[in-house]
mmCIF file of C-alpha atoms and ligand atoms in Angstrom:
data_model
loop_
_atom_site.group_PDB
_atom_site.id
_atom_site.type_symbol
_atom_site.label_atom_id
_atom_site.label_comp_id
_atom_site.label_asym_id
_atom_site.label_seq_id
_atom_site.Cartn_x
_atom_site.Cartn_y
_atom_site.Cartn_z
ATOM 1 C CA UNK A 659 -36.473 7.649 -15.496
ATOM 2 C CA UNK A 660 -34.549 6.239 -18.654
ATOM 3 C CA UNK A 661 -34.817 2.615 -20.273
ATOM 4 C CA UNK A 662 -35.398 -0.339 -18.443
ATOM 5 C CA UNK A 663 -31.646 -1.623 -18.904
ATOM 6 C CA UNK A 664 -30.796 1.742 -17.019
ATOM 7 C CA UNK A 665 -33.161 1.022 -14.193
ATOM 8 C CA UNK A 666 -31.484 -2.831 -13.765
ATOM 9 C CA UNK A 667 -27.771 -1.580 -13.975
ATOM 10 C CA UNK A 668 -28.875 1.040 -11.177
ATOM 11 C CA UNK A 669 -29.957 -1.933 -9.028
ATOM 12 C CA UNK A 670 -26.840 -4.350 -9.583
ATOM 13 C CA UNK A 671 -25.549 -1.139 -8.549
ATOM 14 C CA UNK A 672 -26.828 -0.789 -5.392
ATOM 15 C CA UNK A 673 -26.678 -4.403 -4.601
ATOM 16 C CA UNK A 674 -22.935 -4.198 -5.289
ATOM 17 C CA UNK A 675 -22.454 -1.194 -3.002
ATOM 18 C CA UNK A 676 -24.139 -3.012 -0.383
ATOM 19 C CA UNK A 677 -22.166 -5.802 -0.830
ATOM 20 C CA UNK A 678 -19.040 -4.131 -0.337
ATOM 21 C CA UNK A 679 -20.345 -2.347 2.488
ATOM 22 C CA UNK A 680 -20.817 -5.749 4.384
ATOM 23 C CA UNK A 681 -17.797 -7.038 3.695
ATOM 24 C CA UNK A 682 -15.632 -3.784 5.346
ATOM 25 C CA UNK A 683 -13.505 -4.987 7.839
ATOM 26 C CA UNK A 684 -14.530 -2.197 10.905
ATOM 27 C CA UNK A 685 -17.768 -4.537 10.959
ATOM 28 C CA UNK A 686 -16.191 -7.577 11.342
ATOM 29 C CA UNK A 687 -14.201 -6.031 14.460
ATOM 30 C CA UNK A 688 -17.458 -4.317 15.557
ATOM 31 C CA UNK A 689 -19.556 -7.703 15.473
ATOM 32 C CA UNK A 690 -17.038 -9.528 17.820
ATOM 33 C CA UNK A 691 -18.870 -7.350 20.570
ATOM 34 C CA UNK A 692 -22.259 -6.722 19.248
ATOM 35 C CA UNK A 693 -25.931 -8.465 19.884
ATOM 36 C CA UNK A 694 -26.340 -8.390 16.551
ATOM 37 C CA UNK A 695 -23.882 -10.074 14.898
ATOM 38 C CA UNK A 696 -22.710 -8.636 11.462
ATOM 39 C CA UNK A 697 -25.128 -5.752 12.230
ATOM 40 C CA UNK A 698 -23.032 -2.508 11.701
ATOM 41 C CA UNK A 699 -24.223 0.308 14.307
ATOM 42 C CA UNK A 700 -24.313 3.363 12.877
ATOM 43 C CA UNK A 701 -23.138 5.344 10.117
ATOM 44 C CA UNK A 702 -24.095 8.463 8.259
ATOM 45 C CA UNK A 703 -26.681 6.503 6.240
ATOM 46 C CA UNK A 704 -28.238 4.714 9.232
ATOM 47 C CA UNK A 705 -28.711 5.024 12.870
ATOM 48 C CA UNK A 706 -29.842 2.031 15.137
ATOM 49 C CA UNK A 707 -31.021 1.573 18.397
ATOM 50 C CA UNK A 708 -32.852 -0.381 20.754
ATOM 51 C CA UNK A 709 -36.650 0.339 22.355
ATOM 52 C CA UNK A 710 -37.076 -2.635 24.321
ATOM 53 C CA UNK A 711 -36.458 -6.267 22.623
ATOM 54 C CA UNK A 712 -36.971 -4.252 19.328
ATOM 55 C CA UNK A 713 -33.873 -3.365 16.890
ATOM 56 C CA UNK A 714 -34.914 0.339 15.381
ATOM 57 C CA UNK A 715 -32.890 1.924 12.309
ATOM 58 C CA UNK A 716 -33.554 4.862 11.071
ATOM 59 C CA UNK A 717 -32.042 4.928 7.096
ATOM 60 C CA UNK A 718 -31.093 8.118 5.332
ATOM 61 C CA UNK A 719 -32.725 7.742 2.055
ATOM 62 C CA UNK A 720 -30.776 11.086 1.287
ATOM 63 C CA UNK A 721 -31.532 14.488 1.084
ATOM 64 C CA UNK A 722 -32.935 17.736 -1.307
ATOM 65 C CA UNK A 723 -31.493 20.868 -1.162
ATOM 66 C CA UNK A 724 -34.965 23.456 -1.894
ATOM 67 C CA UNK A 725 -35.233 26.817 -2.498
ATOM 68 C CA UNK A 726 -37.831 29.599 -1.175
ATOM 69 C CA UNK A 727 -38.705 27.566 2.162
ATOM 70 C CA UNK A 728 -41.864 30.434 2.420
ATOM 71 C CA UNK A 729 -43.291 28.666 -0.735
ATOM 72 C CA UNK A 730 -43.857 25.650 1.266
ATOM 73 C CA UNK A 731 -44.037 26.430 5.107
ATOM 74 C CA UNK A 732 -46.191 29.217 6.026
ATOM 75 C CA UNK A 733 -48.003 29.965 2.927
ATOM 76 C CA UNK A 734 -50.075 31.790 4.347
ATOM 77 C CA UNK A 735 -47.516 34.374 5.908
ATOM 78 C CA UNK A 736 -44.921 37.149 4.303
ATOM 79 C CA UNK A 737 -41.827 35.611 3.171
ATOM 80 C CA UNK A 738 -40.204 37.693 5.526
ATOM 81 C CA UNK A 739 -41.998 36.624 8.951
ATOM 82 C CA UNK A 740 -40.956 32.875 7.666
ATOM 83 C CA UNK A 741 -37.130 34.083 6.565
ATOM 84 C CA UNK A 742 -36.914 35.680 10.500
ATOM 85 C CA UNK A 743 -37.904 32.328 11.813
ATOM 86 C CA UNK A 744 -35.199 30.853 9.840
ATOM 87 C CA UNK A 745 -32.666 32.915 11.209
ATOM 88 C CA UNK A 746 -33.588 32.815 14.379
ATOM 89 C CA UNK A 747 -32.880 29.560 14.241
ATOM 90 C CA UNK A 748 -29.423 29.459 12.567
ATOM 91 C CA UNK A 749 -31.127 28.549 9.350
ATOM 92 C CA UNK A 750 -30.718 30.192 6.285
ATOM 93 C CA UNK A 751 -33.796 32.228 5.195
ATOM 94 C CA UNK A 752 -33.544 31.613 1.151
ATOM 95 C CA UNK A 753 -33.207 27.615 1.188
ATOM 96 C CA UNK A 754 -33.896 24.587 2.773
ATOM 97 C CA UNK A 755 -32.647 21.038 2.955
ATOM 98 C CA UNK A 756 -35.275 18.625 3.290
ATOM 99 C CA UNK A 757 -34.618 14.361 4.411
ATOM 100 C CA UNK A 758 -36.379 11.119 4.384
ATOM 101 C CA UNK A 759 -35.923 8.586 7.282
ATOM 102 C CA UNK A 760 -37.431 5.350 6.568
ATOM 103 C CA UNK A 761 -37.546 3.167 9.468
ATOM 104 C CA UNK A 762 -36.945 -0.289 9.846
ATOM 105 C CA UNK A 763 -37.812 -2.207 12.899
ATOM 106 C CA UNK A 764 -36.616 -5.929 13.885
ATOM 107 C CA UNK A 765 -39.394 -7.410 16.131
ATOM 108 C CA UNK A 766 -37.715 -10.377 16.639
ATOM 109 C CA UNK A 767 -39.761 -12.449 14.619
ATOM 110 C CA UNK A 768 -40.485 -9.837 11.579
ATOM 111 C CA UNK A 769 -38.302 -7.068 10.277
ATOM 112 C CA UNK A 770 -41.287 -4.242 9.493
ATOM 113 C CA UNK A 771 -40.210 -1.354 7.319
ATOM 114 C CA UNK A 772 -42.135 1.900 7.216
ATOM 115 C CA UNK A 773 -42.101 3.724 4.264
ATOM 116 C CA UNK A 774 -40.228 3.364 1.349
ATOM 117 C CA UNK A 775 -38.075 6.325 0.673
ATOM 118 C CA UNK A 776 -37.910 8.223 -3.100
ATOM 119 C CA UNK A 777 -37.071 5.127 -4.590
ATOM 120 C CA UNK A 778 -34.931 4.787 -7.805
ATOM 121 C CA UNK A 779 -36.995 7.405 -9.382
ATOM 122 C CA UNK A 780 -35.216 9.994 -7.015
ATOM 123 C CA UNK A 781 -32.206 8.442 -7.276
ATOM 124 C CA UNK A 782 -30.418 11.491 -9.869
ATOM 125 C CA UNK A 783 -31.319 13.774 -7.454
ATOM 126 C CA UNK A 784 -29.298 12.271 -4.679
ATOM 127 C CA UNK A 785 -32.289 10.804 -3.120
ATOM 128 C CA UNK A 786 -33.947 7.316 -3.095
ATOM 129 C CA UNK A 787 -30.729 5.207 -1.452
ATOM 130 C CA UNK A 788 -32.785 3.518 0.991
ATOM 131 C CA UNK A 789 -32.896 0.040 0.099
ATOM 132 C CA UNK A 790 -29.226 0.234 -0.805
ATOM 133 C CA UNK A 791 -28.573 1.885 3.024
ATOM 134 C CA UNK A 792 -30.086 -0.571 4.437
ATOM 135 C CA UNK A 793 -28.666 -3.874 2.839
ATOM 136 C CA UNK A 794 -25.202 -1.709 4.249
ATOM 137 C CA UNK A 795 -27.798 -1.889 7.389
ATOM 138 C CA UNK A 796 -27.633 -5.483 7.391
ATOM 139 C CA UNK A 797 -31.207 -5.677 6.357
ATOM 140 C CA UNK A 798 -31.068 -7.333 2.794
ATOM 141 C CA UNK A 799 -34.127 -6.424 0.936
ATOM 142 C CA UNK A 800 -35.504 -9.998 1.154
ATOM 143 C CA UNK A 801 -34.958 -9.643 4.791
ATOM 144 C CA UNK A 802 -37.597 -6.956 5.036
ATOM 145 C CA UNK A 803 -40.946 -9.080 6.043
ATOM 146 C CA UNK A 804 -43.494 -6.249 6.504
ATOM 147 C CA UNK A 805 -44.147 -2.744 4.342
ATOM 148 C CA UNK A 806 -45.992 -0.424 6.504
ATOM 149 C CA UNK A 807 -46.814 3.072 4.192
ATOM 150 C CA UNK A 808 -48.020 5.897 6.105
ATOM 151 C CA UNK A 809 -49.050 7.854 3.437
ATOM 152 C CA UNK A 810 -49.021 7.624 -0.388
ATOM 153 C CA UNK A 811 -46.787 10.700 -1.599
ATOM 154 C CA UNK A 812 -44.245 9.779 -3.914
ATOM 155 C CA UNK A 813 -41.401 10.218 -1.053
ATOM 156 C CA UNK A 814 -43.029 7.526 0.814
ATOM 157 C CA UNK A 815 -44.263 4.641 -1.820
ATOM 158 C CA UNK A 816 -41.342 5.534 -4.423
ATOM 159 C CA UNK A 817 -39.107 3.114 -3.352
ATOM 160 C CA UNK A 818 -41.515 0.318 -3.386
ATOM 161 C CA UNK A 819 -40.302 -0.881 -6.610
ATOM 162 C CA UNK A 820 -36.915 -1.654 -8.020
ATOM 163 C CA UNK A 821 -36.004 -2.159 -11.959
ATOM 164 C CA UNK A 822 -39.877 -2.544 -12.755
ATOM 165 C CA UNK A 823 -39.740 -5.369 -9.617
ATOM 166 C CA UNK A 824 -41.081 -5.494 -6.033
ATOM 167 C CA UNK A 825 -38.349 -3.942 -4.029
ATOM 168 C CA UNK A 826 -38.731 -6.428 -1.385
ATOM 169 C CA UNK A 827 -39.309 -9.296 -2.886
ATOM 170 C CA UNK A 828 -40.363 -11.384 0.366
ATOM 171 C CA UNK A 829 -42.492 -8.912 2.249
ATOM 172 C CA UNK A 830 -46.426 -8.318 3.185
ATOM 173 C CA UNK A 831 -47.697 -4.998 3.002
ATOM 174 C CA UNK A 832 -50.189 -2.778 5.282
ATOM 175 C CA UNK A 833 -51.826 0.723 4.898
ATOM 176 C CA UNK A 834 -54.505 3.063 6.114
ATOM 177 C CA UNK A 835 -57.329 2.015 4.720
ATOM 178 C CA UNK A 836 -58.889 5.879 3.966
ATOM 179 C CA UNK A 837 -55.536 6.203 2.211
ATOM 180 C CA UNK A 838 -55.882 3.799 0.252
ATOM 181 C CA UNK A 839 -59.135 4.372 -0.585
ATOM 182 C CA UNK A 840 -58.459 8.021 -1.299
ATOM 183 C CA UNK A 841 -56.013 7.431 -4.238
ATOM 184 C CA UNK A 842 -57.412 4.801 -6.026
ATOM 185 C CA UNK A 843 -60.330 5.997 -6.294
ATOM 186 C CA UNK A 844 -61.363 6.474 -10.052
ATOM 187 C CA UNK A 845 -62.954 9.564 -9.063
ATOM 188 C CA UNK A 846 -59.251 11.441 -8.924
ATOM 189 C CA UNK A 847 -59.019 11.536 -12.339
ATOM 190 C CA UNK A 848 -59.842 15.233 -13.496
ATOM 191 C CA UNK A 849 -58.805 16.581 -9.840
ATOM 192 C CA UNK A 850 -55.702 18.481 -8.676
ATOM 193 C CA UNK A 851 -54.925 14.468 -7.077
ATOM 194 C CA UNK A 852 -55.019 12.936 -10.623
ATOM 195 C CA UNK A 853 -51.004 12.600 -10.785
ATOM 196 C CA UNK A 854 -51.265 10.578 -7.483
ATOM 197 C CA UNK A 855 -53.877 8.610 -8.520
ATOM 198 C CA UNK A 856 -51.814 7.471 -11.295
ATOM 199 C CA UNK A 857 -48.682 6.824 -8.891
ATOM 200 C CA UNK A 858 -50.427 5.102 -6.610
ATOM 201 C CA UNK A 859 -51.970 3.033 -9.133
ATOM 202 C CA UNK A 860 -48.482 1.884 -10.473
ATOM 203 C CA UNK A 861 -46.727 1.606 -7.358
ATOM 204 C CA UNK A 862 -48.946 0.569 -5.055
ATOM 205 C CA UNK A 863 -52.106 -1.055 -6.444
ATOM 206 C CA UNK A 864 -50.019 -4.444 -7.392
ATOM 207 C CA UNK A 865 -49.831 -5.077 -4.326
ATOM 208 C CA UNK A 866 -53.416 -4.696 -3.051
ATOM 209 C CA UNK A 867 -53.420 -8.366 -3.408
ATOM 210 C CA UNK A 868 -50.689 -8.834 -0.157
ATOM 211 C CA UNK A 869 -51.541 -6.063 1.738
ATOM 212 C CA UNK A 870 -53.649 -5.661 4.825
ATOM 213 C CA UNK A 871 -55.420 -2.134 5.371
ATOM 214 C CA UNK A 872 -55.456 -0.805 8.827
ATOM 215 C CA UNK A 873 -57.773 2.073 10.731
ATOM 216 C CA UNK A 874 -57.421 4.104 13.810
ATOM 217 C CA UNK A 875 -56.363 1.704 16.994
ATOM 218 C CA UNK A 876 -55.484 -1.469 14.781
ATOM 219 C CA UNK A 877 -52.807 -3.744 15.709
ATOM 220 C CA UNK A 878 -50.312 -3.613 13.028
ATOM 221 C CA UNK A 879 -48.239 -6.772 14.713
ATOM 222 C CA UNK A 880 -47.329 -6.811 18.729
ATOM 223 C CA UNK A 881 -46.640 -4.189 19.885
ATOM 224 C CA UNK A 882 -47.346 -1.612 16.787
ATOM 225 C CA UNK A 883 -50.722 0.338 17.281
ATOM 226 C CA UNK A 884 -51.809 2.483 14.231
ATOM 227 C CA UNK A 885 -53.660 5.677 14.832
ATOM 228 C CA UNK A 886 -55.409 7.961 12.351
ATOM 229 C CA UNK A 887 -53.247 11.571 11.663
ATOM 230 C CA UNK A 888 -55.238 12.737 8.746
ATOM 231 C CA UNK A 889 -54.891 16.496 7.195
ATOM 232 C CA UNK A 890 -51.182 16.073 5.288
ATOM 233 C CA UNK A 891 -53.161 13.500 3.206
ATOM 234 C CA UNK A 892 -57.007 12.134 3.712
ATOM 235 C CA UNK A 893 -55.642 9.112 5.694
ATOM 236 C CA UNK A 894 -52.203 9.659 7.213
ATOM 237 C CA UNK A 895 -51.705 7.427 9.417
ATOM 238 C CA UNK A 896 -48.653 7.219 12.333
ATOM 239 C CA UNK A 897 -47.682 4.379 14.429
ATOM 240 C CA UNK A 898 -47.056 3.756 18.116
ATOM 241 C CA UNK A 899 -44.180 1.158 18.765
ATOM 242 C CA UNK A 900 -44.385 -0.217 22.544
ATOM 243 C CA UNK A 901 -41.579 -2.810 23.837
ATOM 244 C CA UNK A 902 -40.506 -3.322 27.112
ATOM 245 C CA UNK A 903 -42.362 -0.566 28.111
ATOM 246 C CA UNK A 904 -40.901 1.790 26.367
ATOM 247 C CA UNK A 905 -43.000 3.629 23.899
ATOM 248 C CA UNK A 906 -41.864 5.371 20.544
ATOM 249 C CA UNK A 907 -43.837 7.093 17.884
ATOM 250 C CA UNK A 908 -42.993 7.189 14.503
ATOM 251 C CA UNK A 909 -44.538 10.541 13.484
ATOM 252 C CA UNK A 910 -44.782 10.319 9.766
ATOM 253 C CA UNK A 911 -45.282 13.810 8.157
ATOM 254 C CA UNK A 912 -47.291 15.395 10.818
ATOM 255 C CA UNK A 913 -44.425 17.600 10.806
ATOM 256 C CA UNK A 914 -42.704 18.313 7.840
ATOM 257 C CA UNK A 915 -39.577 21.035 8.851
ATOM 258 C CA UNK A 916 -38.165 20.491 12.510
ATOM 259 C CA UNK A 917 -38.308 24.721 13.333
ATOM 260 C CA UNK A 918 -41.331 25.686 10.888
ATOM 261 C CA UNK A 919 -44.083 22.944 11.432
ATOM 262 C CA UNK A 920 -43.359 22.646 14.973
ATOM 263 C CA UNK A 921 -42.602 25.729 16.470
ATOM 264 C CA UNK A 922 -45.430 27.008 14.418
ATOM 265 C CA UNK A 923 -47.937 24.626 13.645
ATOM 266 C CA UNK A 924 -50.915 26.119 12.757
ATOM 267 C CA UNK A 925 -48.996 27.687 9.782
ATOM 268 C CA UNK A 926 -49.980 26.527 6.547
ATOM 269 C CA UNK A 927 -47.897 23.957 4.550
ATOM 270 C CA UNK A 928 -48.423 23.618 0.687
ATOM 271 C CA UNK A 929 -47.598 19.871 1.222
ATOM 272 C CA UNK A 930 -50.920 19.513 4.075
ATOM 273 C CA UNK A 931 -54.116 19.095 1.526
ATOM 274 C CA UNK A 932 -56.452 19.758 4.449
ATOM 275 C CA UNK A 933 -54.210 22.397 6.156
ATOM 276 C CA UNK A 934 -56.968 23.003 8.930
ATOM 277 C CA UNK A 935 -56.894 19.699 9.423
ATOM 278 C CA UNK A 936 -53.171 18.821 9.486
ATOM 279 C CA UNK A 937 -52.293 21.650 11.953
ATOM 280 C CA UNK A 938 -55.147 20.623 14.260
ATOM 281 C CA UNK A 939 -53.202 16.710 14.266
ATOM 282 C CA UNK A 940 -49.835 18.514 14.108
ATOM 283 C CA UNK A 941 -50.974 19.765 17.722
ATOM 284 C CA UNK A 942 -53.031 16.926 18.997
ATOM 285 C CA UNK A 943 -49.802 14.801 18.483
ATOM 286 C CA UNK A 944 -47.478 16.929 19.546
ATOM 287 C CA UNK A 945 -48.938 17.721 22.538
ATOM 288 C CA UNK A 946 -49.275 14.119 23.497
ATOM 289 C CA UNK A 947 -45.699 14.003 22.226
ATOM 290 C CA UNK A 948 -44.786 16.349 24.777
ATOM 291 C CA UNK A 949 -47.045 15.341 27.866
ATOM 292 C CA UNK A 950 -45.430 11.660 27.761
ATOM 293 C CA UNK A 951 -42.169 13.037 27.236
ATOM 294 C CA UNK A 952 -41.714 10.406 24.534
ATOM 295 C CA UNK A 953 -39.362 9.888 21.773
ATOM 296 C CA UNK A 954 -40.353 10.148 17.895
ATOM 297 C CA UNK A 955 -39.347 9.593 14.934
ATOM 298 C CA UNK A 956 -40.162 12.344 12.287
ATOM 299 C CA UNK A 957 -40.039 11.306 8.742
ATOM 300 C CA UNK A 958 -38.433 14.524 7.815
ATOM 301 C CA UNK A 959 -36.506 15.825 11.051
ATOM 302 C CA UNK A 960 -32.682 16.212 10.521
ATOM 303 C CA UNK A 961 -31.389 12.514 10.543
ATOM 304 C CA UNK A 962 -31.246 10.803 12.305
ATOM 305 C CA UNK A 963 -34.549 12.066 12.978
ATOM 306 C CA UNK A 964 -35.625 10.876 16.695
ATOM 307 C CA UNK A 965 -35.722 13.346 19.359
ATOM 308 C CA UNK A 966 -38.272 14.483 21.719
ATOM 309 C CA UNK A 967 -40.307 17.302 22.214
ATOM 310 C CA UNK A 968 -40.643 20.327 24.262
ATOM 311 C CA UNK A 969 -43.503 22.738 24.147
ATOM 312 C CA UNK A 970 -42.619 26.649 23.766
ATOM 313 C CA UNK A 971 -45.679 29.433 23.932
ATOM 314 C CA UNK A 972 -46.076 29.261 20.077
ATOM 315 C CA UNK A 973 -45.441 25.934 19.449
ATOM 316 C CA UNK A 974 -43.129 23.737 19.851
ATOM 317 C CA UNK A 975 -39.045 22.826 19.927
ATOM 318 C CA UNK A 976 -37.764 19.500 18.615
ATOM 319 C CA UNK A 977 -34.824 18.164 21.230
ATOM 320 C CA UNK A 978 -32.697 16.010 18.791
ATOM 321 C CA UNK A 979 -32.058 12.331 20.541
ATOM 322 C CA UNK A 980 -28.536 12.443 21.577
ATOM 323 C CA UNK A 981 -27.225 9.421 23.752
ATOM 324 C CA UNK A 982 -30.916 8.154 25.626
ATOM 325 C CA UNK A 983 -31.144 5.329 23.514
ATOM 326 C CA UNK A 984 -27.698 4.108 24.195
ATOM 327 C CA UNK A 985 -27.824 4.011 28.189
HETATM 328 ZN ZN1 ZN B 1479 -42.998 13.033 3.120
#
């Protein structure tokens, strides 16, 4: 990150590009037919879909191409067990690409975002183009009503500012209360947690003020139930989204790689800080996952991220959603 003039031409930027991106005349055809008037549908930096009388899309905040996949996933295995997985699965054993799918949801009264993407600090890297994807969404930034933040890693709360400003300028703001309590707790300082303690301080303490703090079971709004998924941090938390009927669980980073977290999840992951912990949630989710034969949303699957989940004796496989949102 550069001079504060940098940061501000970076978001005329992106306001621009969104601009432009509204006014492109495929959406103007596009809207004759849609609910959602003006609302593009889909493109390679979004995905949308309905759950009921909710509007869901998923934005690609970008991607990061990362070496030595063993040095994350399966730490505690030989590089070579984790490279056979890879190519198993079509992968490539020596590196990795690794997403970020925000997710915005229109209630009907509220538009609720959950998580913030990399934010412009990313943004060099390729990374950190959410708010800009999803003004090209149709979602302005003041539109956004609601911050939810599952966790506080620096993929998640990054974007919550913009040019030294809140990034969405209108909204309220709610988090896991042992999260919250984790990293601002003075107590980091002098621990291997000290740089997020300092992030979280400047990114997300100003808004302590606007923000409500929620625990295992809380209503979030309507029809958005939080429930406790701690290990990948001390208070992870995930989200249940119910309309119509129809249920959908935004997974968070229980999982962090579609083939190595779920097909084996008791692995260790560096990313996990209580790695006992994380894989015992990574199954206690993803068994429910499975048993209800539910969709998800994984923060880090291959965008667009939602598919379902079928168990396999060592784990499990993620089934990308193709058309079942559409019918
Ligand atoms: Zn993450």
């Amino acid at each position: 990150m550069t001079a504060s003039t940098d940061r501000r031409s970076l978001f005329k930027l992106g306001l621009a590009g969104a601009a432009a991106t509204l006014a492109a005349p495929q959406i103007m055809t596009r809207a004759a037919s849609a609910q959602q008037a003006a609302a593009p549908l889909a493109s390679d930096a979004f995905s949308r879909f309905t759950l009921g009388d909710f509007e869901i899309t998923v934005v690609n905040d970008g991607a990061r191409t990362v070496p030595e996949p063993q040095s994350i996933f399966g730490t505690d295995q030989s590089a070579e067990t984790v490279g056979a997985l890879l190519e198993d699965n079509f992968l490539p054993a020596e590196r990795m690409q690794l997403g970020f799918a925000p997710t915005a949801v229109r209630t009907g009264s509220e538009v609720v975002l959950f998580d913030t993407g990399n934010g412009e600090g990313g943004r060099e890297g390729g990374v950190g183009r959410t708010r800009e994807r999803l003004a090209g969404a149709g979602i302005a930034p003041e539109d956004v009503t609601l911050v939810v933040l599952t966790h506080f890693h620096p993929d998640h709360i990054g974007g919550m500012t913009e040019g030294g400003e809140p990034a969405f300028p209108n909204a309220r703001y709610a988090a896991g209360r042992a999260e919250y309590d984790f990293w601002l707790d003075a107590a980091r300082a002098g621990t291997p947690a000290e740089n997020g303690h300092q992030l979280a301080k400047q990114t997300v303490e100003p808004f302590a003020e606007a923000m409500t703090f929620v625990e295992d079971g809380g209503t979030v709004l309507p029809g958005i139930t939080a429930m406790a998924a701690f290990g990948h941090t001390p208070g992870h938390m995930i989200f249940m989204l119910e309309s119509g009927g129809r249920p959908l669980l935004l997974t968070a980073d229980t999982a962090n790689h579609f083939v190595l977290s779920l097909q084996r999840p008791d692995w260790e992951v560096r990313f996990d800080m209580d790695k006992a912990a994380a894989a015992a949630t990574r199954k206690r989710v993803f068994d429910m996952v499975a048993a209800e034969r539910m969709p998800f949303i994984g923060y880090h699957m291959p965008f667009p991220a939602a598919g379902y989940i079928e168990t396999l004796d060592t784990g499990y496989r993620f089934v990308p959603e193709s058309y079942q949102f559409d019918l």
